[in-house]
């Protein structure tokens, strides 16, 4: 026997004194690799509860659940993901798709428990020992499962648009629309913010599927003016879009427009099949703007005989007489209106209630009345000399253009105000060949106008002078001219925590000469038509009519909507009011309450 | 690595050279030249180690992309060889003659993607999906979610909320009711 074989058994004993290679559980832990895919954690403040993680999970390991202390807001469903680790396979698709980047995996992977329900947990509550672990799998910043960039919209160049009333936005191609629709993660957070609560994810899905008939039917369930809203809606839905947290929000408004653009008006009746049987009741609607038209549509569908009274020669209200055709071409507005009226409502144009007929007569003749007359009385500038003949009202300028009348703004124009009417009046004046300056008392970021309108006005060479307060209007050098004295303002923080106020600096006063000054600083309601008998009985607050959630005023058979009743004062809110009032009127007349 | 690529380009018609790191690069080769190229890399360029062998389903392009990951111990370079093959009747020359352990990868690819490697030892045997009677699960047309739904019962007491319904309940419960 060789000597080696004799020694060997004793030789290996020395190993007993060496450090072992195995890990002594549970005395020693072996940490997971730095990017290991272990248990989930979630940044609760960053997460918006969109549920995209739940949707993508192929093993159905994730449930969205309410969590105490997390509130539902416009941008946050208030739900948070709960993970069943009995089903999770740690593929991390949920992390890769997360719209905010709040969800990630830690490198913690050891968990011993006899309670099988314990393996279902809400990541990020702080109750899990690994919630604050920094290491673990995160999405690589350069890696995206989603397309963050919005499809570019073809538009007229500023040079082209400043010279014509052609529609500025050209609309998506089929390919662009499908790609844009594919960016939607179908979370539905936007629905709550839309005043009309349109089923946005479903109609976007219809675009994705190329099924425009379904798309159109979905639009009309909550909004009978989609061709219009697809162009000029204030699209607050896009402000809360969950895709917007890391990329551009989905172009919801333009996808809506795309559906309407694909369906010719002649096909609407066949697709929508809006049929109803008369219930023998009559409703009068005062004002054929978006609110009145929306109410007319839903009331007609419910079987009511609807009569509309419109003071202008055509319907549409502010959409026709306040929105220029380069933003909303008249044929698109007419497409919406024609279909609504085709369902059988009667409309009397050039008929102002309070002039051609009296309000008490309507109260006597109809079972219910909805009024949505809008804000039509422009506010004055409130400075000395404001009655000068060269001071024009913004609304009047826009209305003249709609009527094909020359508003005679001249070659050098100042527009006072920062809302959409001011932007439109400025852009219309540019198209009429004028040099335009907008004077606004606060800063650009304080302007109530849509940001797109401001950008497009700037692109069309409208000059903006901000923190400028009109002081006095004076005679100009010639009868066709007018002088304005305005002063620079400094922004002073509001002690009560409100937005900063502009304060005039008395030593910085300027005088400029213009051919006209267009005043566009807002407008108020005109309630004279209600007549003395009813005016006192309709409750108002700060110039707005008070109504309950069904838009019912303090007079039970009188319902209200639109700019005179809501604080958002946009088309979609008026449309929502009209819809909800129709439901309210139906409740009221069916149950008598 | 760039010099290597230039040499291989002349010999095998490789394309799409992409350098990811100093010591990591990828290239693409037509299916018919792949086995020759890999043999050449092993025998003449020092890539003696098969790190792994995998596939990706590019269903949109109707192809599977095979990825042969090779390592050179002398230079410490890693080279990924991409080979696109048709999804229909997917098959590829076996490389078990170059590395015996390739047979195991090929068995896995047969089971997970349905890619055949004629002649590869045990290629038709179960790899890990014992008793599997669905289409290969890594093919993209396999509906993992539907399979999970029908195979794994939901835990009792599981409840979930949908963001849109939940928000409606909180913000506008009576909206549009009555239609």
PDB file of C-alpha atoms in Angstrom, chain B residues 22-143:
ATOM      1  CA  UNK B  22     -15.494  46.632 -25.693  1.00  0.00           C
ATOM      2  CA  UNK B  23     -15.687  42.919 -25.024  1.00  0.00           C
ATOM      3  CA  UNK B  24     -19.178  42.169 -26.354  1.00  0.00           C
ATOM      4  CA  UNK B  25     -20.456  42.278 -29.929  1.00  0.00           C
ATOM      5  CA  UNK B  26     -23.169  40.760 -32.086  1.00  0.00           C
ATOM      6  CA  UNK B  27     -23.377  39.872 -35.731  1.00  0.00           C
ATOM      7  CA  UNK B  28     -25.819  38.192 -38.032  1.00  0.00           C
ATOM      8  CA  UNK B  29     -25.280  35.354 -40.503  1.00  0.00           C
ATOM      9  CA  UNK B  30     -27.557  33.642 -43.052  1.00  0.00           C
ATOM     10  CA  UNK B  31     -28.962  30.310 -41.866  1.00  0.00           C
ATOM     11  CA  UNK B  32     -27.043  28.258 -44.426  1.00  0.00           C
ATOM     12  CA  UNK B  33     -23.649  29.631 -43.362  1.00  0.00           C
ATOM     13  CA  UNK B  34     -24.286  29.537 -39.627  1.00  0.00           C
ATOM     14  CA  UNK B  35     -22.921  26.119 -38.735  1.00  0.00           C
ATOM     15  CA  UNK B  36     -19.763  26.715 -40.813  1.00  0.00           C
ATOM     16  CA  UNK B  37     -19.230  30.109 -39.226  1.00  0.00           C
ATOM     17  CA  UNK B  38     -19.638  28.805 -35.685  1.00  0.00           C
ATOM     18  CA  UNK B  39     -17.278  25.919 -36.391  1.00  0.00           C
ATOM     19  CA  UNK B  40     -14.768  28.416 -37.790  1.00  0.00           C
ATOM     20  CA  UNK B  41     -15.111  30.633 -34.727  1.00  0.00           C
ATOM     21  CA  UNK B  42     -14.510  27.665 -32.443  1.00  0.00           C
ATOM     22  CA  UNK B  43     -11.590  26.146 -34.332  1.00  0.00           C
ATOM     23  CA  UNK B  44      -9.786  29.175 -35.774  1.00  0.00           C
ATOM     24  CA  UNK B  45     -10.816  32.277 -33.828  1.00  0.00           C
ATOM     25  CA  UNK B  46     -10.583  30.979 -30.268  1.00  0.00           C
ATOM     26  CA  UNK B  47     -14.304  31.064 -29.384  1.00  0.00           C
ATOM     27  CA  UNK B  48     -14.146  27.693 -27.721  1.00  0.00           C
ATOM     28  CA  UNK B  49     -16.928  28.155 -25.184  1.00  0.00           C
ATOM     29  CA  UNK B  50     -20.667  28.021 -25.916  1.00  0.00           C
ATOM     30  CA  UNK B  51     -22.030  30.313 -23.191  1.00  0.00           C
ATOM     31  CA  UNK B  52     -25.678  29.741 -24.084  1.00  0.00           C
ATOM     32  CA  UNK B  53     -27.933  29.126 -27.026  1.00  0.00           C
ATOM     33  CA  UNK B  54     -31.386  30.687 -27.079  1.00  0.00           C
ATOM     34  CA  UNK B  55     -34.125  32.089 -29.329  1.00  0.00           C
ATOM     35  CA  UNK B  56     -36.521  35.046 -29.579  1.00  0.00           C
ATOM     36  CA  UNK B  57     -39.877  34.957 -31.372  1.00  0.00           C
ATOM     37  CA  UNK B  58     -40.285  37.931 -33.737  1.00  0.00           C
ATOM     38  CA  UNK B  59     -43.805  36.999 -34.745  1.00  0.00           C
ATOM     39  CA  UNK B  60     -44.331  40.314 -36.563  1.00  0.00           C
ATOM     40  CA  UNK B  61     -41.501  39.432 -38.975  1.00  0.00           C
ATOM     41  CA  UNK B  62     -42.479  35.761 -39.075  1.00  0.00           C
ATOM     42  CA  UNK B  63     -39.063  34.642 -37.839  1.00  0.00           C
ATOM     43  CA  UNK B  64     -37.326  33.140 -34.834  1.00  0.00           C
ATOM     44  CA  UNK B  65     -33.962  34.650 -34.072  1.00  0.00           C
ATOM     45  CA  UNK B  66     -31.448  32.127 -32.729  1.00  0.00           C
ATOM     46  CA  UNK B  67     -28.715  33.522 -30.507  1.00  0.00           C
ATOM     47  CA  UNK B  68     -25.474  31.556 -30.175  1.00  0.00           C
ATOM     48  CA  UNK B  69     -23.395  33.168 -27.449  1.00  0.00           C
ATOM     49  CA  UNK B  70     -19.691  32.325 -27.775  1.00  0.00           C
ATOM     50  CA  UNK B  71     -16.726  33.213 -25.576  1.00  0.00           C
ATOM     51  CA  UNK B  72     -13.029  33.477 -26.297  1.00  0.00           C
ATOM     52  CA  UNK B  73     -10.981  32.699 -23.130  1.00  0.00           C
ATOM     53  CA  UNK B  74      -7.816  34.062 -24.714  1.00  0.00           C
ATOM     54  CA  UNK B  75      -9.128  37.555 -25.484  1.00  0.00           C
ATOM     55  CA  UNK B  76     -12.046  37.467 -23.024  1.00  0.00           C
ATOM     56  CA  UNK B  77     -14.349  38.584 -25.844  1.00  0.00           C
ATOM     57  CA  UNK B  78     -17.948  37.431 -26.113  1.00  0.00           C
ATOM     58  CA  UNK B  79     -19.618  37.222 -29.491  1.00  0.00           C
ATOM     59  CA  UNK B  80     -23.326  36.749 -30.144  1.00  0.00           C
ATOM     60  CA  UNK B  81     -24.225  35.146 -33.454  1.00  0.00           C
ATOM     61  CA  UNK B  82     -27.764  35.924 -34.653  1.00  0.00           C
ATOM     62  CA  UNK B  83     -29.441  33.591 -37.114  1.00  0.00           C
ATOM     63  CA  UNK B  84     -32.955  34.304 -38.395  1.00  0.00           C
ATOM     64  CA  UNK B  85     -35.020  31.276 -39.365  1.00  0.00           C
ATOM     65  CA  UNK B  86     -38.590  30.997 -40.694  1.00  0.00           C
ATOM     66  CA  UNK B  87     -41.248  30.372 -38.047  1.00  0.00           C
ATOM     67  CA  UNK B  88     -43.074  27.880 -40.202  1.00  0.00           C
ATOM     68  CA  UNK B  89     -41.622  24.354 -39.889  1.00  0.00           C
ATOM     69  CA  UNK B  90     -38.828  25.936 -37.885  1.00  0.00           C
ATOM     70  CA  UNK B  91     -35.635  23.891 -37.946  1.00  0.00           C
ATOM     71  CA  UNK B  92     -31.882  24.336 -37.774  1.00  0.00           C
ATOM     72  CA  UNK B  93     -28.695  22.305 -38.193  1.00  0.00           C
ATOM     73  CA  UNK B  94     -27.671  20.784 -34.893  1.00  0.00           C
ATOM     74  CA  UNK B  95     -24.378  21.872 -33.324  1.00  0.00           C
ATOM     75  CA  UNK B  96     -24.158  19.007 -30.814  1.00  0.00           C
ATOM     76  CA  UNK B  97     -21.179  17.790 -32.818  1.00  0.00           C
ATOM     77  CA  UNK B  98     -19.347  20.989 -31.853  1.00  0.00           C
ATOM     78  CA  UNK B  99     -20.376  21.058 -28.201  1.00  0.00           C
ATOM     79  CA  UNK B 100     -22.111  18.058 -26.656  1.00  0.00           C
ATOM     80  CA  UNK B 101     -24.022  20.256 -24.217  1.00  0.00           C
ATOM     81  CA  UNK B 102     -25.689  22.034 -27.163  1.00  0.00           C
ATOM     82  CA  UNK B 103     -28.032  19.029 -27.316  1.00  0.00           C
ATOM     83  CA  UNK B 104     -29.638  20.149 -24.062  1.00  0.00           C
ATOM     84  CA  UNK B 105     -30.198  23.698 -25.335  1.00  0.00           C
ATOM     85  CA  UNK B 106     -31.668  22.278 -28.525  1.00  0.00           C
ATOM     86  CA  UNK B 107     -34.005  20.037 -26.555  1.00  0.00           C
ATOM     87  CA  UNK B 108     -35.166  23.102 -24.650  1.00  0.00           C
ATOM     88  CA  UNK B 109     -35.690  25.108 -27.870  1.00  0.00           C
ATOM     89  CA  UNK B 110     -37.691  22.237 -29.361  1.00  0.00           C
ATOM     90  CA  UNK B 111     -39.958  22.175 -26.334  1.00  0.00           C
ATOM     91  CA  UNK B 112     -40.316  25.918 -25.773  1.00  0.00           C
ATOM     92  CA  UNK B 113     -40.460  27.157 -29.391  1.00  0.00           C
ATOM     93  CA  UNK B 114     -41.017  24.045 -31.477  1.00  0.00           C
ATOM     94  CA  UNK B 115     -37.702  24.529 -33.337  1.00  0.00           C
ATOM     95  CA  UNK B 116     -36.422  21.177 -34.557  1.00  0.00           C
ATOM     96  CA  UNK B 117     -32.747  20.102 -34.633  1.00  0.00           C
ATOM     97  CA  UNK B 118     -32.725  16.831 -36.564  1.00  0.00           C
ATOM     98  CA  UNK B 119     -30.157  14.381 -35.243  1.00  0.00           C
ATOM     99  CA  UNK B 120     -29.670  16.140 -31.928  1.00  0.00           C
ATOM    100  CA  UNK B 121     -29.625  13.475 -29.163  1.00  0.00           C
ATOM    101  CA  UNK B 122     -32.907  13.325 -27.203  1.00  0.00           C
ATOM    102  CA  UNK B 123     -34.303  16.386 -28.956  1.00  0.00           C
ATOM    103  CA  UNK B 124     -37.885  15.052 -28.791  1.00  0.00           C
ATOM    104  CA  UNK B 125     -37.783  14.158 -25.106  1.00  0.00           C
ATOM    105  CA  UNK B 126     -39.501  16.299 -22.461  1.00  0.00           C
ATOM    106  CA  UNK B 127     -37.176  18.993 -21.193  1.00  0.00           C
ATOM    107  CA  UNK B 128     -39.161  20.425 -18.300  1.00  0.00           C
ATOM    108  CA  UNK B 129     -42.812  20.494 -19.407  1.00  0.00           C
ATOM    109  CA  UNK B 130     -43.815  16.992 -18.549  1.00  0.00           C
ATOM    110  CA  UNK B 131     -47.194  16.090 -20.054  1.00  0.00           C
ATOM    111  CA  UNK B 132     -47.498  19.389 -21.960  1.00  0.00           C
ATOM    112  CA  UNK B 133     -50.195  19.204 -24.626  1.00  0.00           C
ATOM    113  CA  UNK B 134     -50.434  22.839 -25.703  1.00  0.00           C
ATOM    114  CA  UNK B 135     -48.455  24.617 -28.416  1.00  0.00           C
ATOM    115  CA  UNK B 136     -44.879  25.436 -27.310  1.00  0.00           C
ATOM    116  CA  UNK B 137     -45.301  28.104 -24.615  1.00  0.00           C
ATOM    117  CA  UNK B 138     -42.609  30.528 -25.713  1.00  0.00           C
ATOM    118  CA  UNK B 139     -44.215  30.994 -29.123  1.00  0.00           C
ATOM    119  CA  UNK B 140     -45.879  34.358 -29.025  1.00  0.00           C
ATOM    120  CA  UNK B 141     -49.237  33.043 -30.216  1.00  0.00           C
ATOM    121  CA  UNK B 142     -49.425  31.041 -26.985  1.00  0.00           C
ATOM    122  CA  UNK B 143     -51.877  32.868 -24.734  1.00  0.00           C
TER     123      UNK B 143
END
